[in-house]
Short mmCIF file of C-alpha atoms in Angstrom, two decimals:
data_model
loop_
_atom_site.label_atom_id
_atom_site.label_comp_id
_atom_site.label_asym_id
_atom_site.label_seq_id
_atom_site.Cartn_x
_atom_site.Cartn_y
_atom_site.Cartn_z
CA MET A 1 -34.72 15.42 -14.56
CA ALA A 2 -32.94 18.73 -15.19
CA ARG A 3 -31.62 18.65 -11.65
CA ALA A 4 -30.36 15.08 -11.94
CA ALA A 5 -28.59 15.98 -15.16
CA ALA A 6 -26.99 19.01 -13.51
CA VAL A 7 -25.79 16.93 -10.57
CA LYS A 8 -24.34 14.43 -12.98
CA ALA A 9 -22.59 17.18 -14.92
CA VAL A 10 -21.07 18.64 -11.75
CA SER A 11 -19.82 15.30 -10.50
CA GLY A 12 -18.01 14.73 -13.77
CA GLU A 13 -16.32 11.56 -12.55
CA MET A 14 -19.56 9.64 -12.74
CA SER A 15 -19.51 9.76 -16.54
CA ASP A 16 -18.57 6.77 -18.68
CA ALA A 17 -15.16 8.23 -19.55
CA SER A 18 -14.17 8.40 -15.91
CA ASP A 19 -15.55 4.96 -15.13
CA ARG A 20 -13.03 3.89 -17.78
CA MET A 21 -10.32 5.95 -16.09
CA GLY A 22 -11.16 4.35 -12.76
CA GLN A 23 -10.97 0.91 -14.35
CA ILE A 24 -7.59 1.64 -15.96
CA LEU A 25 -6.21 2.96 -12.71
CA SER A 26 -7.36 0.06 -10.59
CA GLU A 27 -6.29 -2.61 -13.10
CA SER A 28 -2.89 -0.89 -13.38
CA ALA A 29 -2.50 -0.75 -9.61
CA ARG A 30 -3.34 -4.44 -9.40
CA LEU A 31 -0.77 -5.26 -12.09
CA PHE A 32 1.91 -3.05 -10.50
CA ALA A 33 1.24 -4.82 -7.22
CA THR A 34 1.51 -8.33 -8.66
CA LYS A 35 4.10 -7.96 -11.45
CA GLY A 36 5.93 -4.85 -10.33
CA TYR A 37 6.16 -1.54 -12.14
CA ASP A 38 8.93 -2.71 -14.47
CA GLY A 39 7.22 -6.02 -15.17
CA THR A 40 3.99 -4.36 -16.31
CA SER A 41 3.59 -3.13 -19.90
CA MET A 42 0.99 -0.87 -21.49
CA ARG A 43 -0.11 -3.97 -23.40
CA ASP A 44 -0.75 -5.82 -20.12
CA ILE A 45 -2.84 -2.94 -18.86
CA ALA A 46 -4.90 -2.71 -22.05
CA GLU A 47 -5.51 -6.47 -21.97
CA ALA A 48 -6.53 -6.45 -18.33
CA CYS A 49 -9.07 -3.70 -19.10
CA GLY A 50 -10.32 -5.44 -22.22
CA ILE A 51 -9.59 -2.37 -24.37
CA SER A 52 -7.29 -1.66 -27.30
CA LYS A 53 -3.83 -0.20 -26.78
CA SER A 54 -4.86 2.83 -28.83
CA LEU A 55 -7.79 3.54 -26.51
CA LEU A 56 -5.43 3.22 -23.55
CA TYR A 57 -3.02 5.71 -25.17
CA HIS A 58 -5.97 8.00 -25.77
CA HIS A 59 -6.28 8.31 -21.97
CA PHE A 60 -2.61 8.17 -20.92
CA THR A 61 0.65 9.10 -22.68
CA ASP A 62 2.69 6.39 -20.96
CA LYS A 63 3.01 4.10 -17.98
CA ASP A 64 4.58 6.76 -15.80
CA GLU A 65 1.57 9.00 -16.26
CA ILE A 66 -0.70 6.19 -15.06
CA TYR A 67 1.55 5.58 -12.11
CA ALA A 68 1.68 9.28 -11.25
CA ARG A 69 -2.09 9.51 -11.40
CA ILE A 70 -2.42 6.52 -9.09
CA ALA A 71 0.31 7.53 -6.70
CA LEU A 72 -0.22 11.21 -6.21
CA GLY A 73 -3.16 12.40 -8.23
CA SER A 74 -5.57 11.24 -5.66
CA THR A 75 -3.94 13.03 -2.71
CA GLN A 76 -3.71 16.30 -4.60
CA ARG A 77 -7.32 16.13 -5.70
CA LEU A 78 -8.42 15.08 -2.21
CA PHE A 79 -6.80 18.22 -0.79
CA GLU A 80 -8.49 20.48 -3.32
CA PHE A 81 -11.85 18.74 -2.99
CA VAL A 82 -11.89 19.06 0.80
CA GLU A 83 -10.58 22.62 0.93
CA GLU A 84 -13.34 23.80 -1.43
CA ARG A 85 -16.00 22.30 0.83
CA LEU A 86 -15.09 24.01 4.11
CA PRO A 87 -17.90 26.44 4.98
CA GLU A 88 -16.38 29.92 4.99
CA GLY A 89 -18.63 31.42 7.63
CA GLY A 90 -18.72 28.22 9.73
CA THR A 91 -17.50 27.91 13.32
CA PRO A 92 -14.14 26.16 13.80
CA PRO A 93 -15.79 22.89 14.95
CA GLU A 94 -18.13 23.01 11.94
CA ARG A 95 -15.10 23.31 9.69
CA VAL A 96 -13.38 20.30 11.32
CA ARG A 97 -16.58 18.35 10.81
CA ALA A 98 -16.82 19.49 7.16
CA PHE A 99 -13.21 18.38 6.60
CA MET A 100 -14.18 14.91 7.79
CA THR A 101 -17.45 14.54 5.89
CA ALA A 102 -15.90 15.96 2.68
CA THR A 103 -13.14 13.36 2.93
CA GLY A 104 -15.87 10.73 3.27
CA ASP A 105 -17.60 12.10 0.16
CA TYR A 106 -14.33 12.08 -1.77
CA PHE A 107 -13.66 8.52 -0.72
CA GLN A 108 -17.11 7.43 -1.89
CA ARG A 109 -16.83 9.20 -5.23
CA TYR A 110 -13.30 8.14 -6.16
CA ARG A 111 -13.08 4.91 -4.23
CA SER A 112 -11.27 2.87 -6.89
CA ASN A 113 -8.60 5.55 -7.28
CA TRP A 114 -8.21 5.79 -3.53
CA ILE A 115 -7.66 2.06 -3.18
CA ALA A 116 -5.29 1.99 -6.15
CA SER A 117 -3.30 4.82 -4.60
CA THR A 118 -2.93 2.99 -1.29
CA ALA A 119 -1.86 -0.19 -3.08
CA ALA A 120 0.70 1.84 -5.05
CA PHE A 121 2.22 3.00 -1.78
CA TRP A 122 2.94 -0.60 -0.84
CA SER A 123 3.99 -1.93 -4.21
CA ASP A 124 6.60 0.69 -5.00
CA PRO A 125 9.84 0.01 -3.13
CA GLU A 126 11.58 2.66 -5.22
CA LEU A 127 9.22 5.32 -3.95
CA ARG A 128 8.64 6.92 -7.33
CA ARG A 129 7.07 10.34 -7.00
CA HIS A 130 7.53 9.99 -3.27
CA LYS A 131 8.44 13.66 -2.73
CA GLU A 132 5.39 15.00 -4.57
CA ARG A 133 3.08 12.56 -2.79
CA MET A 134 4.45 13.59 0.55
CA MET A 135 4.02 17.27 -0.31
CA TRP A 136 0.30 16.83 -0.96
CA ARG A 137 -0.14 14.58 2.03
CA ASP A 138 1.56 17.23 4.19
CA ARG A 139 -0.69 19.97 2.85
CA TYR A 140 -3.76 17.86 3.57
CA GLU A 141 -2.51 17.06 7.06
CA GLY A 142 -1.53 20.72 7.58
CA LEU A 143 -5.10 21.74 6.79
CA ILE A 144 -6.70 19.56 9.49
CA ARG A 145 -4.09 20.71 12.02
CA ARG A 146 -4.89 24.34 11.25
CA LEU A 147 -8.62 23.69 11.65
CA ILE A 148 -8.06 21.96 15.01
CA GLN A 149 -5.81 24.80 16.20
CA ASP A 150 -8.52 27.31 15.21
CA ALA A 151 -11.07 25.39 17.28
CA ILE A 152 -8.73 25.44 20.29
CA ASN A 153 -8.10 29.17 19.83
CA SER A 154 -11.82 29.88 19.69
CA GLY A 155 -12.33 27.99 22.95
CA ASP A 156 -14.48 25.28 21.35
CA PHE A 157 -11.91 22.47 21.77
CA ARG A 158 -9.87 21.86 24.91
CA PRO A 159 -6.09 22.39 24.47
CA VAL A 160 -5.28 18.97 23.01
CA ASP A 161 -2.08 17.92 21.23
CA VAL A 162 -2.75 19.20 17.69
CA PRO A 163 -0.55 16.85 15.59
CA LEU A 164 -1.79 13.80 17.49
CA THR A 165 -5.42 14.86 17.23
CA GLY A 166 -4.93 15.47 13.52
CA ARG A 167 -3.55 11.96 13.18
CA LEU A 168 -6.47 10.47 15.03
CA VAL A 169 -8.86 12.21 12.62
CA LEU A 170 -6.90 11.15 9.53
CA SER A 171 -6.51 7.58 10.79
CA SER A 172 -10.25 7.20 11.19
CA LEU A 173 -10.79 8.36 7.59
CA ASN A 174 -7.82 6.64 5.99
CA TRP A 175 -8.58 3.24 7.40
CA MET A 176 -12.05 3.18 5.87
CA HIS A 177 -10.84 1.63 2.63
CA ARG A 178 -9.90 -1.52 4.51
CA TRP A 179 -13.34 -2.36 5.80
CA TYR A 180 -15.98 -0.22 4.07
CA ARG A 181 -18.39 -2.05 1.75
CA PRO A 182 -20.57 0.20 -0.40
CA GLU A 183 -23.53 -2.14 -0.50
CA LYS A 184 -24.62 -1.79 3.11
CA GLY A 185 -25.16 0.62 5.95
CA LEU A 186 -24.03 4.22 6.32
CA THR A 187 -22.38 6.25 3.56
CA PRO A 188 -18.71 7.22 4.10
CA ALA A 189 -19.79 10.80 4.84
CA GLN A 190 -22.22 9.55 7.50
CA ILE A 191 -19.49 7.39 9.01
CA ALA A 192 -17.14 10.39 9.06
CA ASP A 193 -19.86 12.41 10.74
CA SER A 194 -20.33 9.75 13.42
CA TYR A 195 -16.57 9.69 14.01
CA TYR A 196 -16.69 13.46 14.45
CA ASP A 197 -19.39 13.03 17.09
CA LEU A 198 -17.41 10.32 18.91
CA ILE A 199 -14.17 12.31 18.90
CA PHE A 200 -15.78 15.66 19.70
CA ASN A 201 -18.07 14.46 22.49
CA GLY A 202 -15.94 11.58 23.76
CA LEU A 203 -17.05 8.24 25.15
CA LYS A 204 -17.24 9.20 28.81
CA ALA A 205 -20.73 9.06 30.31
CA GLU A 206 -21.95 12.37 31.73
CA MET B 1 22.17 -7.25 34.24
CA ALA B 2 20.05 -10.18 35.43
CA ARG B 3 16.93 -8.12 34.87
CA ALA B 4 17.97 -7.04 31.38
CA ALA B 5 18.66 -10.68 30.51
CA ALA B 6 15.29 -11.71 31.86
CA VAL B 7 13.53 -9.02 29.86
CA LYS B 8 15.39 -10.15 26.79
CA ALA B 9 14.45 -13.78 27.45
CA VAL B 10 10.78 -12.87 27.90
CA SER B 11 10.63 -10.79 24.74
CA GLY B 12 12.00 -13.69 22.73
CA GLU B 13 11.64 -11.86 19.41
CA MET B 14 14.55 -9.60 20.27
CA SER B 15 17.03 -12.47 19.91
CA ASP B 16 19.31 -12.87 16.88
CA ALA B 17 17.28 -15.77 15.50
CA SER B 18 14.15 -13.70 15.39
CA ASP B 19 15.96 -10.68 13.96
CA ARG B 20 16.74 -13.10 11.13
CA MET B 21 13.10 -14.17 10.97
CA GLY B 22 12.00 -10.55 10.82
CA GLN B 23 14.48 -9.92 8.02
CA ILE B 24 13.29 -12.95 6.03
CA LEU B 25 9.66 -11.91 6.45
CA SER B 26 10.18 -8.31 5.42
CA GLU B 27 12.42 -9.15 2.45
CA SER B 28 9.88 -11.75 1.33
CA ALA B 29 7.04 -9.28 1.64
CA ARG B 30 9.01 -6.76 -0.40
CA LEU B 31 9.68 -9.38 -3.09
CA PHE B 32 6.07 -10.59 -3.14
CA ALA B 33 4.99 -6.97 -3.55
CA THR B 34 7.36 -6.23 -6.43
CA LYS B 35 7.58 -9.56 -8.28
CA GLY B 36 4.38 -11.22 -7.16
CA TYR B 37 4.02 -14.41 -5.15
CA ASP B 38 4.50 -16.67 -8.19
CA GLY B 39 7.45 -14.66 -9.49
CA THR B 40 9.40 -14.96 -6.23
CA SER B 41 11.53 -18.06 -5.55
CA MET B 42 13.14 -19.30 -2.33
CA ARG B 43 16.46 -18.51 -4.04
CA ASP B 44 15.40 -14.86 -4.54
CA ILE B 45 14.49 -14.61 -0.87
CA ALA B 46 17.77 -16.13 0.30
CA GLU B 47 19.73 -13.79 -1.97
CA ALA B 48 17.83 -10.72 -0.80
CA CYS B 49 18.63 -11.67 2.81
CA GLY B 50 22.27 -12.45 2.03
CA ILE B 51 21.94 -15.96 3.45
CA SER B 52 22.29 -19.47 2.02
CA LYS B 53 19.27 -21.37 0.77
CA SER B 54 19.95 -24.05 3.39
CA LEU B 55 19.78 -21.48 6.20
CA LEU B 56 16.51 -20.21 4.73
CA TYR B 57 15.09 -23.75 4.64
CA HIS B 58 16.22 -24.15 8.25
CA HIS B 59 13.68 -21.43 9.15
CA PHE B 60 10.89 -22.19 6.69
CA THR B 61 9.75 -25.36 4.90
CA ASP B 62 8.58 -23.55 1.78
CA LYS B 63 7.37 -20.30 0.31
CA ASP B 64 3.79 -20.85 1.40
CA GLU B 65 4.90 -21.09 5.02
CA ILE B 66 6.63 -17.72 4.70
CA TYR B 67 3.55 -16.25 3.10
CA ALA B 68 1.27 -17.68 5.78
CA ARG B 69 3.48 -16.26 8.51
CA ILE B 70 3.39 -12.84 6.89
CA ALA B 71 -0.27 -12.86 6.03
CA LEU B 72 -1.90 -14.24 9.11
CA GLY B 73 0.69 -15.02 11.76
CA SER B 74 0.79 -11.47 12.85
CA THR B 75 -2.96 -11.04 13.37
CA GLN B 76 -3.24 -14.26 15.35
CA ARG B 77 -0.32 -13.35 17.57
CA LEU B 78 -1.61 -9.81 17.99
CA PHE B 79 -4.90 -11.18 19.30
CA GLU B 80 -3.18 -13.48 21.79
CA PHE B 81 -0.68 -10.82 22.88
CA VAL B 82 -3.40 -8.24 23.57
CA GLU B 83 -5.81 -10.64 25.27
CA GLU B 84 -3.11 -11.75 27.73
CA ARG B 85 -2.46 -8.15 28.74
CA LEU B 86 -5.98 -7.12 29.72
CA PRO B 87 -6.00 -6.55 33.50
CA GLU B 88 -8.43 -9.07 34.99
CA GLY B 89 -9.58 -6.96 37.89
CA GLY B 90 -9.56 -3.70 35.89
CA THR B 91 -12.59 -1.50 35.29
CA PRO B 92 -14.10 -1.68 31.78
CA PRO B 93 -12.47 1.62 30.68
CA GLU B 94 -9.10 0.40 32.01
CA ARG B 95 -9.47 -2.70 29.89
CA VAL B 96 -10.27 -0.68 26.74
CA ARG B 97 -7.19 1.40 27.46
CA ALA B 98 -5.07 -1.73 28.01
CA PHE B 99 -6.29 -3.13 24.68
CA MET B 100 -5.02 0.02 22.99
CA THR B 101 -1.63 0.28 24.72
CA ALA B 102 -0.98 -3.47 24.33
CA THR B 103 -1.61 -3.11 20.58
CA GLY B 104 0.92 -0.25 20.59
CA ASP B 105 3.44 -2.48 22.39
CA TYR B 106 2.86 -5.29 19.92
CA PHE B 107 3.33 -2.92 17.00
CA GLN B 108 6.61 -1.67 18.45
CA ARG B 109 7.95 -5.13 19.13
CA TYR B 110 6.99 -6.80 15.86
CA ARG B 111 6.97 -3.78 13.59
CA SER B 112 8.65 -5.39 10.57
CA ASN B 113 6.19 -8.31 10.64
CA TRP B 114 3.28 -5.89 10.99
CA ILE B 115 4.36 -3.89 7.95
CA ALA B 116 5.05 -7.03 5.94
CA SER B 117 1.59 -8.31 6.81
CA THR B 118 -0.08 -5.10 5.62
CA ALA B 119 1.91 -5.15 2.39
CA ALA B 120 0.88 -8.79 1.86
CA PHE B 121 -2.75 -7.74 2.07
CA TRP B 122 -2.23 -5.42 -0.90
CA SER B 123 0.05 -7.57 -2.99
CA ASP B 124 -2.06 -10.68 -3.00
CA PRO B 125 -4.94 -10.38 -5.46
CA GLU B 126 -5.69 -14.07 -5.01
CA LEU B 127 -6.36 -13.55 -1.32
CA ARG B 128 -4.42 -16.58 -0.18
CA ARG B 129 -5.22 -17.50 3.39
CA HIS B 130 -7.90 -14.85 3.29
CA LYS B 131 -10.39 -16.82 5.36
CA GLU B 132 -7.97 -17.53 8.19
CA ARG B 133 -6.77 -13.92 8.25
CA MET B 134 -10.32 -12.68 8.46
CA MET B 135 -11.10 -15.09 11.28
CA TRP B 136 -8.31 -13.68 13.43
CA ARG B 137 -9.10 -10.14 12.49
CA ASP B 138 -12.74 -10.74 13.47
CA ARG B 139 -11.70 -12.20 16.82
CA TYR B 140 -9.49 -9.20 17.49
CA GLU B 141 -12.27 -6.80 16.48
CA GLY B 142 -14.80 -8.80 18.51
CA LEU B 143 -12.63 -8.35 21.58
CA ILE B 144 -12.57 -4.54 21.43
CA ARG B 145 -16.33 -4.48 20.79
CA ARG B 146 -16.92 -6.62 23.86
CA LEU B 147 -14.76 -4.34 25.97
CA ILE B 148 -16.61 -1.24 24.74
CA GLN B 149 -19.99 -2.90 25.41
CA ASP B 150 -18.83 -3.76 28.94
CA ALA B 151 -17.92 -0.11 29.54
CA ILE B 152 -21.35 0.99 28.34
CA ASN B 153 -23.05 -1.62 30.53
CA SER B 154 -21.11 -0.44 33.57
CA GLY B 155 -22.21 3.14 32.93
CA ASP B 156 -18.67 4.38 32.26
CA PHE B 157 -19.22 5.05 28.53
CA ARG B 158 -22.28 6.74 27.07
CA PRO B 159 -24.41 4.47 24.83
CA VAL B 160 -22.37 4.90 21.63
CA ASP B 161 -22.56 2.75 18.49
CA VAL B 162 -20.32 -0.18 19.45
CA PRO B 163 -19.13 -1.39 16.00
CA LEU B 164 -18.36 2.15 14.87
CA THR B 165 -16.52 2.99 18.09
CA GLY B 166 -14.53 -0.21 17.76
CA ARG B 167 -13.59 0.80 14.24
CA LEU B 168 -12.48 4.23 15.38
CA VAL B 169 -10.21 2.60 17.98
CA LEU B 170 -8.79 0.08 15.51
CA SER B 171 -8.31 2.74 12.82
CA SER B 172 -6.21 4.86 15.15
CA LEU B 173 -3.97 1.89 15.93
CA ASN B 174 -3.86 0.34 12.47
CA TRP B 175 -2.87 3.50 10.71
CA MET B 176 0.23 3.98 12.85
CA HIS B 177 2.42 1.93 10.52
CA ARG B 178 1.96 4.56 7.83
CA TRP B 179 3.47 7.45 9.73
CA TYR B 180 5.24 6.23 12.88
CA ARG B 181 9.04 6.58 12.94
CA PRO B 182 10.78 4.76 15.78
CA GLU B 183 13.61 7.27 16.10
CA LYS B 184 11.64 10.15 17.50
CA GLY B 185 8.94 11.17 19.95
CA LEU B 186 6.46 9.02 21.81
CA THR B 187 6.47 5.21 21.84
CA PRO B 188 3.54 3.47 20.09
CA ALA B 189 2.08 2.57 23.51
CA GLN B 190 2.24 6.23 24.59
CA ILE B 191 0.56 7.27 21.33
CA ALA B 192 -2.16 4.66 21.89
CA ASP B 193 -2.60 5.98 25.42
CA SER B 194 -2.99 9.55 24.12
CA TYR B 195 -5.56 8.35 21.60
CA TYR B 196 -7.45 6.69 24.43
CA ASP B 197 -7.50 10.02 26.29
CA LEU B 198 -8.71 11.91 23.21
CA ILE B 199 -11.47 9.41 22.43
CA PHE B 200 -12.54 8.90 26.03
CA ASN B 201 -12.58 12.57 27.06
CA GLY B 202 -13.42 14.08 23.66
CA LEU B 203 -12.26 17.37 22.20
CA LYS B 204 -15.08 19.57 23.45
CA ALA B 205 -13.99 22.28 25.89
CA GLU B 206 -15.71 22.09 29.29
#
């Protein structure tokens, strides 16, 4: 019991308040996608969530803050989440693998934000916050490239093209939101781990 | 000259008429994404393209036909395009590789439709045409799974998890639209070919 409570406290996002946050973010993303950013009001968002406007304003100062949270919050937090979970004393391949499974864990934990963030990318022709988003995306991509380069330097990986290999890794993880269904099969971290095995060991029969 | 003309004739989409089609589809997708399907009129689309309504109606009967073309046309045509390009006498690994490079070629040739189709996925909460889209996506995914299974049966691939390996292949190809810029570096087919090498041979140093 004590342990379960501690786990719950650590993974703060599982609390009721953040379920609410997740709901606000995904309803907002849906509205931005269908009615456009300009066509969506704070009232619309509150109504879609079935909450009062004052409760909505309790969570967010204005519409731009919601948008910012959808559009870039998730990439920034993804970077920090993954970086914290790389084993310091691990071998370079272990660190590449940890990057992948941590991304899977992040995806599972903040799935509604992740999906909202991807939808925001498509529904925002004016590219609001584009520069900040790209900065965090570049830092996240820079991290996997560095880990791959380390594994080449240590002699664990063959001398592959680092940017392309980084993209292969990110593609496998980023595409998950399009097909993954939480109710069945492997967890996202297990899927990421299997991808690591496929990419590391290859398909070729011995 | 004769050869260039022949190439142009074969790749029909490069003609002026289909440049126009591509423009109509991408402008429509942008409008659907920002104003919603219901909030977008044929007049809006014609204006965004800088053409008359009568020219627009010359290409498309109504808004639903445009939407259908965006939402599912591209998956159906992708399936047919790729299937036609699998070498009949090729070994199973050659056929997996051809699946990947043909998808890269398709992406390069019909890039604006591809992007419009992905945006449509996100901007349509009512999932119009969802069933038909899924049918073509499943056929396309079924094809790569069959090719991977063939390569396992022939002893060329080790006995990997077929659905997961298929997803890794599709993820690498499907994510290209998010980062690929036509003006520099490798072509999409060359990128797909490099991905094939990475996945087939793995990262592990000998």
